[in-house]
Amino acid sequence: MKRSFFLAVLCLIGWRGSSQETFPIYNFKQEVEENRSVTYDKAIELWKIMSLYDKRLVVRETGKTDVGRPLHEVIVDGDSDFDPVKARRRTKNVIFIINGIHPGEPDGIDATLWLVQDLLTDPKKGELLKNVVLVIIPVYNVGGALERNSTLRVSQNGPEWYGFRGNGQYLDLNRDFIKCDSKNALSLVSIFTKWDPEILIDNHVSNGADYTYVMTMLVSQPDKLGHGQDAFLRQKMLPDLYRRMEKKGFEVPPYVNVWRSTPDKGLPGFMDTPRYSSGYGSLFQTYCFVPESHMLKPYDQRVKATYAFMMSMLEYHAKNFIDIKISRSKAINEVRDAARLPVLWSFDRSRADTFLFKGYDYEYIASEVSGLLRLKYRRDKPVTWKVPFWNYADAVVEVDVPKAYIVPQAYARVVERLDANRVKYLPIRQDTIIKGKMYRIVSTDSPKEPYEGHFGHSNTRVEEFEAEKKFLRGDLIVYTDQRTRRYLVETLEPQGHDSFFNWNFFDGILDHKEGSSDYVFEDVAAEMLRNDPDLKKSLEQAKENDPKLRESAYGQLNYIYEHSKYKEPWQNVYPVMRVMN
């Protein structure tokens, strides 16, 4: 019954096959050349049909999404094990592919279906599966993929119909890898950490400027990846991949990260903090690649370029899989032994590489809309510029890695994310006073407008102090000597760019819960000033420095309260303790 149902579906959706025993071939080339992309339901159906015809492929429902549909995990394994432990035993590497994080950019959805069909049906291409397991998220943003439209990407050149950038919660899932506000993200990070891949490919489409290239490339910021992987990436992987792409007819430059500017001025690097797929993957020393096909190019060219990149990666991997594994394993061991780790970075504008960028000439002409000057690229005038590429980054904040963090169980959202990322911890067995180091939040900046559902903090400054604090039975001891060491440091250190603190998970500590009534505290405050000359002197100095305080009776009472034993001790104190030994 099941096989008959799927065979009936084959006839409806355009497969070609001569018999039930012949692998049916779907004509992806025709689809994309006719400016069409598969729907979400059709994509999942195609994957399931392929799994019926080839035992090297399996489709699983793994986790949930915000719209009630499952998140699918497609595994392609030449040995049909479909298990990360067995893959490691066979010394295989894992390539993890994410498609449809922005469903308005469906190039990867179609290209990956096409690629895997070719790998399973062409014996020569199938040899590329020998030392690798492909783990594919066929459509990550399911809610956005179900919102198909033909108008919301006004500047994009096809396909005819496509999905929407936001998910079921109106979130951009490529900003959600750390905060995990979506069920999609909680499901995906659990799959990612289960497989612990050597390589991540997250297929995208971008604009930013007009130029001749069909594709540009964003990769793990090499210096942030560090530990020898930076040199391996810059000197070996990228040059080889670029050469392969050029031979396939798709010359690829670095990601064009210019907005309201033009590429001839130079290309700044992209600071891929852990909210993004590549920044998140780098926390696990995964080599991350974000192919960015150009939205102004025809859809079939974009899909073919995305296909070409994934094929180039498989070809490179087949020849270098041992070097990839060794370089990453060495880096993982170094991170595990590192006494200090960075949590905040900035680009060094004094250092740059230069390359020849093939763009279009441009001019500023009068706008028919505003009458003001507007940028217009001249596609009839291709031009080559020698441009700088500023992609060297320096750590601006480093921390001593503690032996363990103590995380109060009260912060259930934090614990949920630790669980999803397979962080190991031990519960405290009984209420215990623990000595360690804690942070007081000195200052932090917060925006006036929300970003991805948060009023996130930045420029967080802390001061560290020794403390004794009572923790309760069930609070968590999180040792840092584990695979998730970098993830723990960059999420639990409040200064980190995408720390849990900066994503508002601990905002309750920033205001006080107790206080004083002025008409009652007046007498107590007067007594305090009489008995404490230093406090009185401090108040007088503060009034002299602040005219507003001098004119505010309540402000002066509050100053005294804030400098008294009555002030609550844990306001502005980050509640995660650092145990150093």
XYZ file of C-alpha atoms in Angstrom:
581
model
C 0.000 0.000 0.000
C 2.740 2.473 1.004
C 4.814 1.783 -2.115
C 1.782 2.090 -4.376
C 0.980 5.473 -2.810
C 4.433 6.843 -3.469
C 4.475 5.517 -7.023
C 1.242 7.369 -7.643
C 2.870 10.493 -6.280
C 5.797 10.024 -8.677
C 3.478 10.364 -11.626
C 1.925 13.516 -10.208
C 5.143 15.412 -9.493
C 7.183 14.770 -12.612
C 9.631 11.971 -11.940
C 11.077 9.874 -14.748
C 11.616 6.164 -14.185
C 11.253 3.076 -16.317
C 10.241 0.629 -13.560
C 9.700 0.254 -9.836
C 13.287 -0.989 -9.500
C 14.778 2.032 -11.323
C 15.664 5.092 -9.280
C 13.287 7.809 -10.513
C 14.986 10.951 -11.801
C 13.372 14.315 -11.119
C 14.173 17.042 -13.655
C 15.540 19.781 -11.396
C 17.372 21.418 -14.298
C 14.116 22.053 -16.090
C 12.408 23.264 -12.921
C 14.964 25.931 -12.092
C 15.429 27.011 -15.707
C 11.687 27.617 -15.764
C 12.117 29.811 -12.667
C 10.383 27.410 -10.288
C 11.276 26.229 -6.789
C 9.746 23.268 -4.994
C 7.224 23.881 -2.225
C 7.903 22.736 1.326
C 5.555 19.755 1.036
C 6.993 18.777 -2.327
C 10.564 18.987 -1.029
C 9.834 16.648 1.880
C 7.990 14.271 -0.433
C 10.933 14.155 -2.845
C 13.312 13.309 -0.010
C 11.017 10.530 1.187
C 10.718 9.073 -2.307
C 14.501 9.008 -2.693
C 14.743 7.185 0.640
C 12.462 4.442 -0.740
C 14.800 3.807 -3.645
C 18.191 4.007 -1.965
C 19.150 2.555 1.406
C 21.934 5.140 1.765
C 19.386 7.859 2.559
C 16.972 8.200 5.446
C 14.490 10.929 6.398
C 13.667 11.508 10.057
C 11.367 13.820 11.954
C 13.676 15.249 14.617
C 12.257 17.957 16.840
C 9.529 20.549 16.451
C 9.077 23.926 14.799
C 7.033 26.938 15.821
C 4.204 26.102 13.406
C 3.548 22.580 14.658
C 5.277 20.829 11.761
C 8.288 18.618 12.489
C 11.851 19.562 11.660
C 13.187 16.982 9.228
C 16.698 15.575 9.269
C 17.946 13.895 6.080
C 21.009 11.672 6.437
C 23.045 10.411 3.491
C 25.516 7.719 4.548
C 27.267 5.355 2.173
C 27.369 2.682 4.904
C 23.703 3.169 5.858
C 24.567 3.506 9.564
C 22.863 6.894 10.060
C 24.452 7.182 13.476
C 27.050 9.722 14.685
C 28.847 7.250 16.951
C 29.257 4.704 14.158
C 30.343 7.450 11.779
C 33.132 8.416 14.199
C 34.186 4.797 14.519
C 34.557 4.642 10.756
C 36.589 7.920 10.977
C 34.084 9.647 8.736
C 33.616 13.389 8.705
C 30.203 15.019 8.863
C 29.061 17.810 6.543
C 25.988 19.563 7.925
C 23.828 21.435 5.394
C 21.105 23.946 6.323
C 18.573 25.040 3.715
C 15.677 27.449 3.887
C 16.722 29.372 6.975
C 15.349 32.242 4.890
C 12.755 30.548 2.632
C 12.696 33.567 0.345
C 16.163 32.257 -0.578
C 15.244 28.732 -1.747
C 18.347 28.118 -3.870
C 19.782 25.607 -1.396
C 16.507 23.706 -1.076
C 16.494 22.901 -4.799
C 20.268 22.589 -5.207
C 20.651 20.052 -2.384
C 17.841 17.847 -3.698
C 19.482 17.939 -7.114
C 22.947 17.250 -5.678
C 21.904 14.239 -3.600
C 19.917 12.779 -6.492
C 23.102 12.930 -8.578
C 25.228 11.427 -5.793
C 22.839 8.484 -5.512
C 22.427 7.858 -9.240
C 25.870 8.622 -10.683
C 28.423 6.010 -9.481
C 31.375 8.347 -10.060
C 29.811 11.133 -8.022
C 28.680 8.582 -5.470
C 32.339 7.861 -4.691
C 32.403 11.248 -2.940
C 30.254 9.735 -0.164
C 32.980 7.277 0.828
C 34.382 9.119 3.863
C 31.566 11.496 4.710
C 28.074 11.591 6.169
C 25.779 14.334 4.901
C 23.302 15.626 7.457
C 20.780 17.893 5.769
C 18.106 20.141 7.192
C 16.006 20.234 4.004
C 13.840 23.198 5.064
C 14.712 24.829 8.382
C 12.216 27.689 8.517
C 9.062 25.677 7.945
C 6.681 28.497 8.876
C 8.317 30.889 6.428
C 8.344 28.235 3.696
C 4.581 27.786 4.053
C 4.033 31.529 3.492
C 4.717 31.413 -0.242
C 4.434 34.647 -2.197
C 5.717 36.350 -5.325
C 6.007 39.976 -4.221
C 7.818 40.388 -0.899
C 11.333 40.255 -2.389
C 10.923 43.162 -4.747
C 14.612 43.229 -5.765
C 15.143 39.475 -6.208
C 15.289 37.896 -9.664
C 13.197 34.749 -9.148
C 12.035 32.187 -8.541
C 8.410 32.770 -9.436
C 7.216 31.792 -5.927
C 9.206 31.605 -2.719
C 8.836 31.661 1.053
C 9.035 34.434 3.654
C 12.082 35.421 5.719
C 10.388 35.371 9.142
C 9.305 32.165 10.829
C 6.022 31.421 12.627
C 6.990 33.872 15.405
C 8.185 36.462 12.863
C 11.768 35.717 13.891
C 14.854 35.659 11.707
C 16.213 32.209 12.458
C 19.714 33.281 11.442
C 19.790 35.453 14.541
C 18.495 32.734 16.868
C 21.289 30.189 17.304
C 22.204 31.341 20.815
C 18.975 32.762 22.224
C 16.859 29.928 20.756
C 13.557 31.779 21.007
C 12.105 29.397 18.412
C 11.365 25.700 18.659
C 13.152 25.467 15.319
C 16.425 26.592 16.881
C 16.103 24.356 19.944
C 15.569 21.402 17.607
C 18.370 22.334 15.230
C 21.100 22.909 17.827
C 20.252 19.527 19.318
C 20.759 17.890 15.910
C 23.935 19.899 15.283
C 25.577 18.990 18.589
C 24.532 15.343 18.188
C 26.464 15.105 14.916
C 29.238 17.589 15.872
C 30.116 18.215 12.203
C 33.494 19.045 10.731
C 31.913 21.303 8.116
C 28.752 23.425 8.059
C 27.189 24.774 4.858
C 24.324 27.246 5.286
C 22.923 28.156 1.864
C 21.808 31.782 1.388
C 21.065 34.525 -1.143
C 22.237 38.127 -0.726
C 22.564 41.481 -2.429
C 24.371 44.488 -0.905
C 25.677 45.684 -4.279
C 25.608 44.778 -7.959
C 28.561 42.919 -9.472
C 29.408 40.248 -12.035
C 29.613 37.268 -9.666
C 26.771 34.772 -9.275
C 28.012 33.877 -5.789
C 30.069 35.365 -2.969
C 31.273 33.509 0.120
C 31.034 34.172 3.833
C 33.082 31.813 6.006
C 33.955 31.409 9.675
C 35.949 34.495 10.630
C 39.357 32.782 10.624
C 40.891 34.576 13.626
C 37.821 33.859 15.750
C 38.057 30.202 14.751
C 41.747 30.270 15.635
C 43.839 27.371 16.992
C 45.563 26.653 13.686
C 42.271 26.403 11.834
C 42.642 30.017 10.749
C 45.761 29.214 8.734
C 44.274 25.981 7.382
C 41.165 27.851 6.249
C 42.986 30.824 4.715
C 45.870 28.975 3.116
C 44.419 25.610 2.111
C 40.649 25.244 2.121
C 39.552 28.547 0.626
C 42.119 28.767 -2.212
C 41.285 25.216 -3.278
C 37.516 25.788 -3.133
C 37.825 29.044 -5.078
C 39.856 27.273 -7.797
C 37.298 24.498 -8.069
C 34.447 26.976 -8.343
C 36.268 28.947 -11.036
C 36.761 25.760 -13.075
C 33.016 25.153 -12.811
C 32.316 28.603 -14.222
C 31.557 30.392 -10.962
C 34.348 32.648 -9.780
C 33.739 33.447 -6.098
C 35.027 36.436 -4.084
C 34.543 37.110 -0.357
C 31.096 38.120 0.856
C 30.197 41.654 -0.265
C 29.376 43.249 3.062
C 28.801 46.809 1.854
C 25.604 48.761 2.479
C 25.002 52.289 1.191
C 28.488 52.103 -0.286
C 30.187 50.480 -3.278
C 32.648 47.557 -3.518
C 35.472 49.673 -4.981
C 35.898 51.251 -1.530
C 36.900 47.836 -0.158
C 35.138 44.953 1.569
C 34.873 44.792 5.371
C 34.858 41.353 6.942
C 31.719 40.022 8.559
C 31.747 39.652 12.347
C 29.870 36.378 12.586
C 28.951 36.397 16.248
C 27.313 33.252 17.652
C 23.789 34.425 16.858
C 24.552 33.499 13.228
C 25.004 29.981 11.897
C 28.708 30.416 11.129
C 29.468 32.100 14.440
C 27.583 29.415 16.322
C 29.324 26.608 14.460
C 32.709 28.175 15.194
C 32.046 27.691 18.923
C 32.487 23.982 18.192
C 35.524 24.474 15.876
C 33.404 23.592 12.851
C 34.520 24.980 9.501
C 31.513 27.073 8.450
C 30.624 28.247 4.953
C 27.739 30.490 3.944
C 27.427 30.536 0.138
C 25.613 33.720 -0.860
C 24.221 33.516 -4.385
C 23.419 36.936 -5.832
C 19.715 37.793 -5.797
C 19.959 39.855 -8.997
C 21.142 36.853 -11.040
C 18.601 34.492 -12.718
C 17.336 31.722 -10.466
C 18.792 28.837 -12.476
C 22.302 30.369 -12.314
C 21.997 30.774 -8.543
C 20.874 27.183 -7.992
C 23.629 25.861 -10.256
C 26.243 27.915 -8.366
C 24.949 26.593 -5.032
C 25.085 23.048 -6.413
C 28.615 23.710 -7.706
C 29.829 24.889 -4.319
C 28.499 21.866 -2.459
C 30.002 19.588 -5.109
C 33.312 21.453 -4.822
C 33.255 20.937 -1.071
C 32.640 17.207 -1.505
C 35.497 16.991 -4.013
C 37.845 18.888 -1.731
C 36.782 16.751 1.218
C 37.397 13.504 -0.657
C 41.055 14.455 -1.154
C 41.639 16.142 2.201
C 39.298 14.504 4.715
C 42.159 13.362 6.950
C 43.733 16.842 7.093
C 40.318 18.340 7.882
C 39.786 15.920 10.722
C 43.292 16.351 12.149
C 43.216 20.164 12.037
C 39.860 20.280 13.779
C 40.736 17.631 16.375
C 43.894 19.537 17.269
C 41.893 22.748 17.698
C 39.273 21.027 19.861
C 42.003 19.744 22.175
C 43.607 23.194 22.385
C 40.294 24.802 23.310
C 39.694 22.182 25.970
C 43.083 22.974 27.512
C 42.945 26.757 27.084
C 43.307 28.720 30.328
C 41.972 31.890 28.677
C 39.440 32.355 25.900
C 38.222 35.458 24.063
C 34.596 36.560 24.274
C 34.626 39.841 22.319
C 36.288 40.762 19.027
C 36.804 43.723 16.707
C 38.257 44.058 13.221
C 41.742 45.480 12.715
C 41.358 48.120 10.005
C 45.136 48.472 9.723
C 45.478 45.037 8.113
C 43.942 43.939 4.834
C 44.367 41.528 1.971
C 43.848 42.848 -1.544
C 42.293 41.149 -4.552
C 40.824 41.989 -7.940
C 37.066 42.499 -7.687
C 35.018 42.219 -10.865
C 32.153 44.647 -10.529
C 30.175 47.132 -12.555
C 30.927 50.794 -13.005
C 28.450 53.090 -11.320
C 27.250 56.657 -11.197
C 25.024 58.853 -9.091
C 22.110 60.257 -11.040
C 19.005 62.232 -10.173
C 16.258 60.081 -8.694
C 12.887 60.156 -10.440
C 11.325 59.550 -7.020
C 13.034 62.096 -4.771
C 14.955 64.298 -7.175
C 18.049 63.598 -5.083
C 21.089 61.631 -6.139
C 20.776 57.853 -6.280
C 23.251 55.050 -7.006
C 22.974 53.324 -10.381
C 25.206 50.434 -11.460
C 26.132 50.241 -15.136
C 25.849 46.585 -16.174
C 26.998 47.564 -19.637
C 30.348 48.625 -18.153
C 32.034 45.779 -16.250
C 35.143 46.928 -14.398
C 37.874 45.345 -12.285
C 39.018 47.085 -9.090
C 41.907 46.237 -6.806
C 40.231 46.403 -3.414
C 41.226 45.816 0.233
C 39.507 43.099 2.248
C 39.599 43.864 5.983
C 39.179 40.448 7.525
C 41.651 40.304 10.412
C 40.125 40.365 13.882
C 41.607 40.863 17.350
C 40.246 39.717 20.685
C 39.382 42.780 22.764
C 38.081 40.922 25.854
C 39.481 37.645 27.163
C 38.552 35.800 30.343
C 40.181 33.215 32.566
C 38.209 30.035 32.042
C 36.807 28.829 35.368
C 36.846 25.226 36.441
C 33.075 25.371 36.639
C 30.095 27.690 36.483
C 27.326 27.477 39.074
C 24.027 28.199 37.330
C 20.904 28.683 39.477
C 18.103 26.362 38.392
C 15.729 29.332 38.619
C 16.966 30.397 35.181
C 15.065 27.634 33.419
C 15.406 29.200 29.962
C 19.179 29.061 30.299
C 19.030 25.435 31.458
C 16.787 24.565 28.508
C 19.405 25.906 26.098
C 22.220 24.085 27.862
C 20.226 20.885 27.477
C 19.564 21.497 23.775
C 23.311 21.978 23.217
C 24.106 18.767 25.128
C 25.968 20.518 27.923
C 26.782 18.186 30.802
C 26.189 19.297 34.393
C 25.651 17.962 37.904
C 22.870 19.050 40.255
C 23.877 20.254 43.719
C 22.622 17.616 46.162
C 21.843 19.912 49.076
C 21.741 23.612 49.878
C 25.383 24.692 49.973
C 27.408 27.861 50.466
C 30.006 28.033 47.714
C 33.018 30.316 47.420
C 33.916 31.682 44.041
C 34.089 34.754 41.860
C 31.109 36.765 40.695
C 30.521 39.778 38.504
C 28.802 43.021 39.328
C 27.318 44.671 36.242
C 28.904 48.133 36.151
C 27.209 49.386 32.998
C 25.532 48.189 29.845
C 23.929 49.814 26.815
C 20.421 48.960 25.685
C 18.605 50.047 22.521
C 15.368 52.005 22.313
C 13.960 49.700 19.642
C 13.642 45.896 19.864
C 15.754 43.579 17.755
C 14.505 40.053 17.124
C 12.160 40.263 20.103
C 14.770 41.581 22.559
C 16.101 44.858 23.884
C 19.544 43.299 23.923
C 22.507 44.712 25.816
C 25.906 45.667 24.467
C 29.163 47.157 25.766
C 28.607 45.344 29.040
C 31.222 46.204 31.668
C 31.712 44.161 34.814
C 33.798 44.119 37.959
C 34.778 40.824 39.518
C 34.760 40.121 43.255
C 35.189 37.210 45.621
C 31.911 35.968 47.039
C 30.265 33.356 49.208
C 26.774 32.560 48.034
C 24.158 30.060 49.043
C 23.081 27.818 46.202
C 20.097 25.517 46.480
C 19.643 21.819 45.994
C 19.121 21.309 42.275
C 21.234 24.245 41.117
C 23.734 23.255 38.421
C 27.480 22.678 38.552
C 28.650 23.058 34.959
C 32.245 21.940 34.530
C 34.060 23.571 31.621
C 36.268 20.559 30.878
C 33.902 19.296 28.199
C 33.204 19.492 24.485
C 31.028 22.595 24.890
C 33.764 24.663 26.572
C 33.714 27.597 24.120
C 29.937 27.606 24.004
C 29.805 27.848 27.795
C 32.342 30.659 27.994
C 30.747 32.786 25.271
C 27.207 32.372 26.611
C 27.824 32.515 30.376
C 30.377 35.351 30.432
C 28.185 38.490 30.394
C 30.715 40.530 28.378
C 30.391 38.126 25.427
C 28.780 39.636 22.330
C 25.948 37.088 22.324
C 25.991 36.087 25.973
C 22.788 35.028 27.682
C 23.065 38.218 29.736
C 23.232 40.397 26.644
C 20.174 38.598 25.268
C 18.194 39.671 28.398
C 18.010 36.292 30.141
C 19.106 37.875 33.437
C 17.425 41.279 33.318
C 15.679 40.742 36.636
C 18.904 41.552 38.477
C 19.098 45.051 37.006
C 16.406 46.625 39.178
C 15.845 46.486 42.926
C 13.020 44.561 44.558
C 13.102 46.160 48.000
C 13.231 49.835 48.973
C 12.400 52.423 51.611
C 9.458 54.695 52.320
C 10.780 58.238 52.550
C 8.550 59.348 55.414
C 9.781 56.392 57.492
C 13.390 56.331 56.340
C 13.909 60.043 57.132
C 14.520 59.341 60.815
C 16.712 56.309 60.090
C 18.759 58.305 57.577
C 19.262 61.191 60.005
C 20.516 58.742 62.632
C 22.894 57.199 60.114
C 24.393 60.591 59.232
C 24.903 61.427 62.896
C 26.694 58.132 63.538
C 28.677 57.870 60.304
C 30.808 60.946 59.468
C 32.244 59.286 56.371
C 28.759 58.716 54.941
C 27.840 62.343 55.666
C 31.001 63.561 53.978
C 30.316 61.325 50.979
C 26.778 62.714 50.659
C 28.015 66.321 50.830
C 30.575 65.623 48.134
C 27.937 63.988 45.948
C 25.636 67.017 46.330
C 28.459 69.334 45.418
C 29.134 67.331 42.253
C 25.474 66.969 41.262
C 23.192 70.052 41.428
C 20.127 67.866 40.754
C 20.901 65.736 43.794
C 21.329 68.915 45.879
C 17.743 69.926 45.017
C 16.174 66.441 45.521
C 15.185 65.333 49.004
C 14.235 61.892 47.708
C 17.511 61.621 45.814
C 19.507 62.309 48.966
C 17.509 59.740 50.944
C 18.063 57.215 48.181
C 21.812 57.975 48.182
C 21.956 57.159 51.867
C 19.867 54.015 51.335
C 22.142 52.848 48.525
C 25.166 53.256 50.821
C 23.624 51.468 53.776
C 23.296 47.942 55.083
C 19.656 48.007 53.990
C 20.453 47.936 50.281
C 19.740 44.488 48.814
C 23.084 42.746 48.178
C 22.386 41.002 44.878
C 21.055 43.821 42.707
C 23.244 44.132 39.579
C 25.156 41.010 40.613
C 25.264 38.460 37.807
C 23.936 35.285 39.459
C 26.259 32.772 37.766
C 29.299 32.006 39.933
C 32.728 31.237 38.523
C 34.576 28.527 40.497
C 38.262 28.780 39.669
C 39.718 25.752 41.476
